Amino acid sequence: MRLSPEQVAIIRQAAAESFGPEARVWLFGSRVDDSKRGGDIDLYIESPQPSADALDQQLKFWSLLQRRLGEQRIDIVIRAADSTPQAIHQIARRTGIPLT
């Protein structure tokens, strides 16, 4: 995994502040593979909150990460508590590394 322990802690804290302490976070995509270089940070979030709140929470999360990690390319995929699972959700869970 190509994130430092400090970056992981920042992501965990920002997720808890944005989605609540029960939110679960996975890192997926190229940053999971230590043999690759570069790439954006792909994060999958399972939120205990309803989808009506998802956009505001996602914007808060992204903003916190940008301030705390510095300017980074970050992709965020969210599955709200009341949403139907999509293929990307299954792929992110299957190939990703849990951060929380």
PDB file of C-alpha atoms in Angstrom:
ATOM      1  CA  MET A   1       0.000   0.000   0.000  1.00  0.00           C
ATOM      2  CA  ARG A   2       1.452   3.319  -1.054  1.00  0.00           C
ATOM      3  CA  LEU A   3       0.140   5.494   1.757  1.00  0.00           C
ATOM      4  CA  SER A   4       2.090   6.429   4.855  1.00  0.00           C
ATOM      5  CA  PRO A   5       0.712   5.642   8.327  1.00  0.00           C
ATOM      6  CA  GLU A   6       0.183   9.390   8.772  1.00  0.00           C
ATOM      7  CA  GLN A   7      -1.852   9.602   5.546  1.00  0.00           C
ATOM      8  CA  VAL A   8      -3.970   6.625   6.636  1.00  0.00           C
ATOM      9  CA  ALA A   9      -4.648   8.293  10.002  1.00  0.00           C
ATOM     10  CA  ILE A  10      -5.661  11.527   8.258  1.00  0.00           C
ATOM     11  CA  ILE A  11      -8.044   9.648   5.949  1.00  0.00           C
ATOM     12  CA  ARG A  12      -9.608   7.764   8.876  1.00  0.00           C
ATOM     13  CA  GLN A  13     -10.125  10.955  10.882  1.00  0.00           C
ATOM     14  CA  ALA A  14     -11.576  12.878   7.932  1.00  0.00           C
ATOM     15  CA  ALA A  15     -13.973   9.997   7.184  1.00  0.00           C
ATOM     16  CA  ALA A  16     -15.178   9.903  10.794  1.00  0.00           C
ATOM     17  CA  GLU A  17     -15.696  13.682  10.805  1.00  0.00           C
ATOM     18  CA  SER A  18     -17.527  13.647   7.467  1.00  0.00           C
ATOM     19  CA  PHE A  19     -19.569  10.437   7.531  1.00  0.00           C
ATOM     20  CA  GLY A  20     -19.633   9.533  11.223  1.00  0.00           C
ATOM     21  CA  PRO A  21     -17.503   7.189  13.328  1.00  0.00           C
ATOM     22  CA  GLU A  22     -19.135   4.067  11.876  1.00  0.00           C
ATOM     23  CA  ALA A  23     -18.082   4.833   8.290  1.00  0.00           C
ATOM     24  CA  ARG A  24     -15.801   2.259   6.692  1.00  0.00           C
ATOM     25  CA  VAL A  25     -13.031   3.175   4.250  1.00  0.00           C
ATOM     26  CA  TRP A  26     -11.078   1.149   1.671  1.00  0.00           C
ATOM     27  CA  LEU A  27      -8.138   2.178  -0.471  1.00  0.00           C
ATOM     28  CA  PHE A  28      -8.378   0.660  -3.952  1.00  0.00           C
ATOM     29  CA  GLY A  29      -6.840   1.171  -7.364  1.00  0.00           C
ATOM     30  CA  SER A  30      -3.177   1.686  -8.185  1.00  0.00           C
ATOM     31  CA  ARG A  31      -2.144   2.839  -4.685  1.00  0.00           C
ATOM     32  CA  VAL A  32      -2.821  -0.689  -3.396  1.00  0.00           C
ATOM     33  CA  ASP A  33       0.022  -2.049  -5.557  1.00  0.00           C
ATOM     34  CA  ASP A  34       3.480  -1.300  -4.127  1.00  0.00           C
ATOM     35  CA  SER A  35       5.134  -2.067  -7.480  1.00  0.00           C
ATOM     36  CA  LYS A  36       3.352   0.798  -9.270  1.00  0.00           C
ATOM     37  CA  ARG A  37       4.191   4.485  -9.193  1.00  0.00           C
ATOM     38  CA  GLY A  38       2.085   7.603  -9.134  1.00  0.00           C
ATOM     39  CA  GLY A  39      -1.654   7.480  -9.424  1.00  0.00           C
ATOM     40  CA  ASP A  40      -4.445   9.152  -7.569  1.00  0.00           C
ATOM     41  CA  ILE A  41      -5.842   8.088  -4.214  1.00  0.00           C
ATOM     42  CA  ASP A  42      -8.991   6.012  -4.808  1.00  0.00           C
ATOM     43  CA  LEU A  43     -11.169   5.708  -1.719  1.00  0.00           C
ATOM     44  CA  TYR A  44     -14.352   3.702  -1.248  1.00  0.00           C
ATOM     45  CA  ILE A  45     -16.583   4.742   1.661  1.00  0.00           C
ATOM     46  CA  GLU A  46     -19.490   2.824   3.162  1.00  0.00           C
ATOM     47  CA  SER A  47     -21.488   5.478   4.946  1.00  0.00           C
ATOM     48  CA  PRO A  48     -24.073   4.760   7.630  1.00  0.00           C
ATOM     49  CA  GLN A  49     -25.857   7.947   6.513  1.00  0.00           C
ATOM     50  CA  PRO A  50     -28.661   8.173   3.907  1.00  0.00           C
ATOM     51  CA  SER A  51     -27.916   9.085   0.307  1.00  0.00           C
ATOM     52  CA  ALA A  52     -29.668  12.457   0.716  1.00  0.00           C
ATOM     53  CA  ASP A  53     -26.635  13.589   2.747  1.00  0.00           C
ATOM     54  CA  ALA A  54     -23.961  11.976   0.544  1.00  0.00           C
ATOM     55  CA  LEU A  55     -22.982  14.973  -1.592  1.00  0.00           C
ATOM     56  CA  ASP A  56     -22.474  17.316   1.358  1.00  0.00           C
ATOM     57  CA  GLN A  57     -20.495  14.641   3.196  1.00  0.00           C
ATOM     58  CA  GLN A  58     -18.364  13.881   0.147  1.00  0.00           C
ATOM     59  CA  LEU A  59     -17.511  17.561  -0.322  1.00  0.00           C
ATOM     60  CA  LYS A  60     -16.609  17.918   3.356  1.00  0.00           C
ATOM     61  CA  PHE A  61     -14.443  14.768   3.197  1.00  0.00           C
ATOM     62  CA  TRP A  62     -12.641  15.891   0.030  1.00  0.00           C
ATOM     63  CA  SER A  63     -12.053  19.364   1.472  1.00  0.00           C
ATOM     64  CA  LEU A  64     -10.627  17.973   4.729  1.00  0.00           C
ATOM     65  CA  LEU A  65      -8.308  15.662   2.801  1.00  0.00           C
ATOM     66  CA  GLN A  66      -7.050  18.457   0.549  1.00  0.00           C
ATOM     67  CA  ARG A  67      -6.262  20.653   3.559  1.00  0.00           C
ATOM     68  CA  ARG A  68      -4.640  17.902   5.614  1.00  0.00           C
ATOM     69  CA  LEU A  69      -2.844  15.872   2.940  1.00  0.00           C
ATOM     70  CA  GLY A  70      -1.984  18.756   0.665  1.00  0.00           C
ATOM     71  CA  GLU A  71      -3.169  19.021  -2.885  1.00  0.00           C
ATOM     72  CA  GLN A  72      -3.750  15.456  -4.098  1.00  0.00           C
ATOM     73  CA  ARG A  73      -5.734  13.772  -6.836  1.00  0.00           C
ATOM     74  CA  ILE A  74      -8.416  11.918  -4.893  1.00  0.00           C
ATOM     75  CA  ASP A  75     -11.343   9.898  -6.236  1.00  0.00           C
ATOM     76  CA  ILE A  76     -14.115   9.100  -3.770  1.00  0.00           C
ATOM     77  CA  VAL A  77     -16.767   6.427  -4.271  1.00  0.00           C
ATOM     78  CA  ILE A  78     -19.554   6.357  -1.679  1.00  0.00           C
ATOM     79  CA  ARG A  79     -22.167   3.774  -0.871  1.00  0.00           C
ATOM     80  CA  ALA A  80     -24.803   5.320   1.372  1.00  0.00           C
ATOM     81  CA  ALA A  81     -26.764   3.159   3.800  1.00  0.00           C
ATOM     82  CA  ASP A  82     -29.920   3.316   1.685  1.00  0.00           C
ATOM     83  CA  SER A  83     -28.320   2.816  -1.746  1.00  0.00           C
ATOM     84  CA  THR A  84     -28.227  -0.279  -3.912  1.00  0.00           C
ATOM     85  CA  PRO A  85     -24.783  -1.868  -4.344  1.00  0.00           C
ATOM     86  CA  GLN A  86     -23.162  -1.171  -7.709  1.00  0.00           C
ATOM     87  CA  ALA A  87     -20.387  -3.065  -9.503  1.00  0.00           C
ATOM     88  CA  ILE A  88     -17.780  -0.451  -8.495  1.00  0.00           C
ATOM     89  CA  HIS A  89     -18.661  -0.982  -4.828  1.00  0.00           C
ATOM     90  CA  GLN A  90     -18.060  -4.722  -5.123  1.00  0.00           C
ATOM     91  CA  ILE A  91     -14.787  -4.226  -7.018  1.00  0.00           C
ATOM     92  CA  ALA A  92     -13.494  -1.685  -4.487  1.00  0.00           C
ATOM     93  CA  ARG A  93     -14.242  -3.994  -1.554  1.00  0.00           C
ATOM     94  CA  ARG A  94     -12.817  -7.073  -3.264  1.00  0.00           C
ATOM     95  CA  THR A  95      -9.591  -5.462  -4.499  1.00  0.00           C
ATOM     96  CA  GLY A  96      -9.132  -2.789  -1.856  1.00  0.00           C
ATOM     97  CA  ILE A  97      -7.413  -2.592   1.498  1.00  0.00           C
ATOM     98  CA  PRO A  98      -9.570  -1.638   4.497  1.00  0.00           C
ATOM     99  CA  LEU A  99      -8.317   1.493   6.232  1.00  0.00           C
ATOM    100  CA  THR A 100     -10.943   1.404   9.005  1.00  0.00           C
TER     101      THR A 100
END
